[in-house]
GROMACS .gro file of C-alpha atoms in nm:
model
  193
    1MET     CA    1  -4.077  -7.791   1.310
    2ILE     CA    2  -3.793  -7.556   1.428
    3ASN     CA    3  -3.603  -7.616   1.069
    4GLN     CA    4  -3.909  -7.464   0.931
    5ALA     CA    5  -3.916  -7.175   1.136
    6LEU     CA    6  -3.580  -7.114   1.139
    7LYS     CA    7  -3.633  -7.123   0.740
    8LEU     CA    8  -3.910  -6.896   0.786
    9VAL     CA    9  -3.705  -6.633   0.989
   10ILE     CA   10  -3.391  -6.686   0.730
   11ASP     CA   11  -3.619  -6.631   0.439
   12VAL     CA   12  -3.794  -6.292   0.561
   13ALA     CA   13  -3.463  -6.144   0.675
   14PHE     CA   14  -3.265  -6.191   0.336
   15GLY     CA   15  -3.566  -6.163   0.119
   16LEU     CA   16  -3.644  -5.827   0.267
   17PHE     CA   17  -3.275  -5.699   0.172
   18THR     CA   18  -3.230  -5.869  -0.164
   19TYR     CA   19  -3.582  -5.795  -0.283
   20GLY     CA   20  -3.550  -5.415  -0.168
   21LEU     CA   21  -3.186  -5.393  -0.336
   22LEU     CA   22  -3.326  -5.507  -0.654
   23LEU     CA   23  -3.606  -5.302  -0.666
   24ARG     CA   24  -3.389  -5.009  -0.590
   25PHE     CA   25  -3.160  -5.091  -0.884
   26ALA     CA   26  -3.501  -5.132  -1.117
   27MET     CA   27  -3.627  -4.816  -1.011
   28GLN     CA   28  -3.280  -4.636  -1.098
   29ALA     CA   29  -3.261  -4.836  -1.412
   30LEU     CA   30  -3.625  -4.742  -1.511
   31HIS     CA   31  -3.609  -4.400  -1.418
   32ALA     CA   32  -3.889  -4.437  -1.160
   33PRO     CA   33  -3.957  -4.210  -0.886
   34PHE     CA   34  -3.822  -4.221  -0.562
   35ARG     CA   35  -4.032  -3.951  -0.360
   36ASN     CA   36  -4.321  -4.202  -0.257
   37PRO     CA   37  -4.388  -4.424   0.041
   38LEU     CA   38  -4.219  -4.723  -0.111
   39GLY     CA   39  -3.921  -4.528  -0.282
   40GLN     CA   40  -3.864  -4.374   0.034
   41ALA     CA   41  -3.894  -4.711   0.218
   42VAL     CA   42  -3.691  -4.885  -0.026
   43ILE     CA   43  -3.371  -4.620   0.060
   44ALA     CA   44  -3.404  -4.618   0.406
   45LEU     CA   45  -3.390  -4.998   0.394
   46THR     CA   46  -3.071  -5.037   0.167
   47ASP     CA   47  -2.897  -4.720   0.231
   48TRP     CA   48  -2.671  -4.857   0.467
   49ILE     CA   49  -2.537  -5.103   0.249
   50VAL     CA   50  -2.542  -4.923  -0.094
   51LYS     CA   51  -2.362  -4.621   0.034
   52PRO     CA   52  -2.070  -4.782   0.120
   53LEU     CA   53  -2.052  -5.026  -0.183
   54ARG     CA   54  -2.048  -4.726  -0.411
   55ARG     CA   55  -1.735  -4.618  -0.279
   56LEU     CA   56  -1.596  -4.957  -0.442
   57ILE     CA   57  -1.849  -5.025  -0.724
   58PRO     CA   58  -1.971  -4.670  -0.896
   59GLY     CA   59  -2.274  -4.664  -1.119
   60ALA     CA   60  -2.219  -4.656  -1.499
   61ARG     CA   61  -2.453  -4.583  -1.798
   62GLY     CA   62  -2.754  -4.531  -1.552
   63TYR     CA   63  -2.740  -4.853  -1.370
   64ASP     CA   64  -2.641  -4.859  -0.968
   65TRP     CA   65  -2.419  -5.146  -0.981
   66ALA     CA   66  -2.373  -5.081  -0.595
   67SER     CA   67  -2.738  -5.221  -0.555
   68MET     CA   68  -2.707  -5.492  -0.770
   69ILE     CA   69  -2.398  -5.631  -0.604
   70GLY     CA   70  -2.551  -5.562  -0.278
   71ALA     CA   71  -2.853  -5.785  -0.399
   72TRP     CA   72  -2.632  -6.052  -0.516
   73LEU     CA   73  -2.419  -6.057  -0.172
   74PHE     CA   74  -2.725  -6.107   0.003
   75GLN     CA   75  -2.830  -6.383  -0.216
   76ALA     CA   76  -2.535  -6.521  -0.174
   77ALA     CA   77  -2.546  -6.476   0.225
   78TRP     CA   78  -2.912  -6.622   0.218
   79LEU     CA   79  -2.786  -6.958   0.014
   80LEU     CA   80  -2.479  -6.982   0.236
   81ALA     CA   81  -2.710  -6.939   0.576
   82LEU     CA   82  -2.960  -7.245   0.462
   83TYR     CA   83  -2.643  -7.437   0.371
   84MET     CA   84  -2.484  -7.400   0.703
   85LEU     CA   85  -2.811  -7.453   0.887
   86PHE     CA   86  -2.943  -7.758   0.650
   87GLY     CA   87  -2.646  -7.878   0.466
   88SER     CA   88  -2.339  -7.995   0.557
   89GLY     CA   89  -2.220  -7.641   0.654
   90PHE     CA   90  -2.115  -7.742   0.978
   91ALA     CA   91  -1.858  -7.958   0.868
   92GLY     CA   92  -1.688  -7.650   0.667
   93ILE     CA   93  -1.760  -7.509   0.342
   94THR     CA   94  -1.552  -7.692   0.044
   95LEU     CA   95  -1.411  -7.460  -0.266
   96ALA     CA   96  -1.710  -7.673  -0.462
   97ALA     CA   97  -1.943  -7.560  -0.226
   98ALA     CA   98  -1.846  -7.194  -0.190
   99GLY     CA   99  -1.855  -7.215  -0.600
  100TYR     CA  100  -2.183  -7.322  -0.630
  101ILE     CA  101  -2.322  -7.100  -0.367
  102MET     CA  102  -2.188  -6.796  -0.547
  103ALA     CA  103  -2.320  -6.898  -0.914
  104ALA     CA  104  -2.639  -7.016  -0.762
  105ALA     CA  105  -2.705  -6.681  -0.619
  106GLN     CA  106  -2.684  -6.538  -0.970
  107VAL     CA  107  -2.963  -6.784  -1.094
  108GLU     CA  108  -3.186  -6.698  -0.786
  109LEU     CA  109  -3.120  -6.344  -0.814
  110LEU     CA  110  -3.244  -6.378  -1.174
  111LYS     CA  111  -3.568  -6.585  -1.032
  112SER     CA  112  -3.586  -6.306  -0.784
  113ALA     CA  113  -3.592  -6.044  -1.024
  114ILE     CA  114  -3.853  -6.220  -1.231
  115TRP     CA  115  -4.087  -6.273  -0.923
  116LEU     CA  116  -4.075  -5.878  -0.840
  117LEU     CA  117  -4.162  -5.812  -1.210
  118ILE     CA  118  -4.468  -6.024  -1.146
  119ILE     CA  119  -4.552  -5.867  -0.829
  120VAL     CA  120  -4.506  -5.536  -0.968
  121VAL     CA  121  -4.727  -5.571  -1.279
  122PHE     CA  122  -4.982  -5.739  -1.053
  123ALA     CA  123  -4.978  -5.457  -0.832
  124GLN     CA  124  -5.008  -5.221  -1.094
  125ALA     CA  125  -5.303  -5.395  -1.255
  126ILE     CA  126  -5.490  -5.396  -0.925
  127LEU     CA  127  -5.422  -5.060  -0.825
  128SER     CA  128  -5.514  -4.929  -1.198
  129TRP     CA  129  -5.850  -5.018  -1.096
  130VAL     CA  130  -5.918  -4.946  -0.729
  131ALA     CA  131  -5.657  -4.634  -0.677
  132PRO     CA  132  -5.563  -4.501  -1.049
  133GLU     CA  133  -5.434  -4.199  -0.845
  134GLY     CA  134  -5.275  -4.323  -0.597
  135PRO     CA  135  -4.944  -4.239  -0.453
  136LEU     CA  136  -4.780  -4.552  -0.607
  137ASN     CA  137  -4.924  -4.511  -0.968
  138GLY     CA  138  -4.592  -4.322  -1.114
  139LEU     CA  139  -4.382  -4.554  -0.965
  140LEU     CA  140  -4.592  -4.868  -1.076
  141ASN     CA  141  -4.625  -4.731  -1.430
  142ALA     CA  142  -4.208  -4.653  -1.457
  143LEU     CA  143  -4.156  -4.993  -1.328
  144THR     CA  144  -4.402  -5.202  -1.587
  145PHE     CA  145  -4.433  -4.955  -1.882
  146PRO     CA  146  -4.165  -5.096  -2.084
  147PHE     CA  147  -4.261  -5.468  -2.041
  148LEU     CA  148  -4.648  -5.356  -2.104
  149ARG     CA  149  -4.571  -5.143  -2.405
  150PRO     CA  150  -4.455  -5.432  -2.642
  151ILE     CA  151  -4.756  -5.642  -2.543
  152ARG     CA  152  -4.996  -5.330  -2.613
  153ARG     CA  153  -4.881  -5.282  -2.948
  154VAL     CA  154  -4.989  -5.646  -3.043
  155LEU     CA  155  -5.258  -5.667  -2.796
  156PRO     CA  156  -5.490  -5.383  -2.800
  157PRO     CA  157  -5.744  -5.339  -2.510
  158ILE     CA  158  -6.035  -5.535  -2.556
  159GLY     CA  159  -6.377  -5.329  -2.573
  160GLY     CA  160  -6.145  -5.050  -2.553
  161THR     CA  161  -6.131  -5.094  -2.161
  162LEU     CA  162  -5.965  -5.454  -2.088
  163ASP     CA  163  -5.636  -5.452  -2.070
  164LEU     CA  164  -5.500  -5.809  -2.082
  165SER     CA  165  -5.122  -5.692  -2.124
  166PRO     CA  166  -5.055  -5.762  -1.762
  167LEU     CA  167  -5.197  -6.116  -1.792
  168VAL     CA  168  -4.962  -6.167  -2.082
  169VAL     CA  169  -4.638  -6.033  -1.899
  170ILE     CA  170  -4.723  -6.236  -1.585
  171VAL     CA  171  -4.740  -6.574  -1.820
  172LEU     CA  172  -4.452  -6.495  -2.002
  173ALA     CA  173  -4.253  -6.438  -1.679
  174GLN     CA  174  -4.373  -6.759  -1.537
  175LEU     CA  175  -4.281  -6.964  -1.856
  176VAL     CA  176  -3.924  -6.813  -1.837
  177LEU     CA  177  -3.904  -6.952  -1.477
  178LEU     CA  178  -4.021  -7.249  -1.586
  179LEU     CA  179  -3.823  -7.324  -1.847
  180PRO     CA  180  -3.482  -7.136  -1.923
  181VAL     CA  181  -3.431  -7.064  -1.541
  182GLN     CA  182  -3.503  -7.413  -1.443
  183TRP     CA  183  -3.245  -7.547  -1.702
  184LEU     CA  184  -3.004  -7.283  -1.563
  185GLU     CA  185  -3.011  -7.418  -1.254
  186ARG     CA  186  -2.971  -7.770  -1.352
  187ALA     CA  187  -2.657  -7.630  -1.543
  188VAL     CA  188  -2.530  -7.475  -1.221
  189PHE     CA  189  -2.584  -7.774  -1.031
  190ASN     CA  190  -2.421  -8.024  -1.299
  191LEU     CA  191  -2.142  -7.780  -1.337
  192CYS     CA  192  -2.080  -7.747  -0.939
  193ARG     CA  193  -2.085  -8.138  -0.864
   0.00000   0.00000   0.00000
């Protein structure tokens, strides 16, 4: 029971920063507005790590690489914390374990990005029904439009009002999690054994 409580605390603490940094990266890459409550919260949550990293890792081609590297560092620290508590971490970290953590952090970051997409598409679909003019409307539209637009070209709204493109994006994202990402996880595990 204490192990489950510790894992929950670790997941919440590291997940908050990992997802916050990923969201910051996505918001800048997709030119989403930061002048809304969620954008301001993301900046407040992540500025302490992004600003020092920007001195070492400048942005390029419109991408905030400091945010992405920060997300990867938090993902690696998350896996390391779980390894130290529940693996054989107290015996020391071998070179193979360190390599596995670094590679697994990349795969986990990809999974986190896909889950972030699913959450944002779901939130945008719900808020488009209940609060279409809300303060997060511009942000969610900017984050989801590049993914929904190709689906909307092929699948127009049913009856002129029912848009199924969010459902299609969520199903496709789930398929990516099931097929290629699981293959990547196995490949990293087998490579680092």
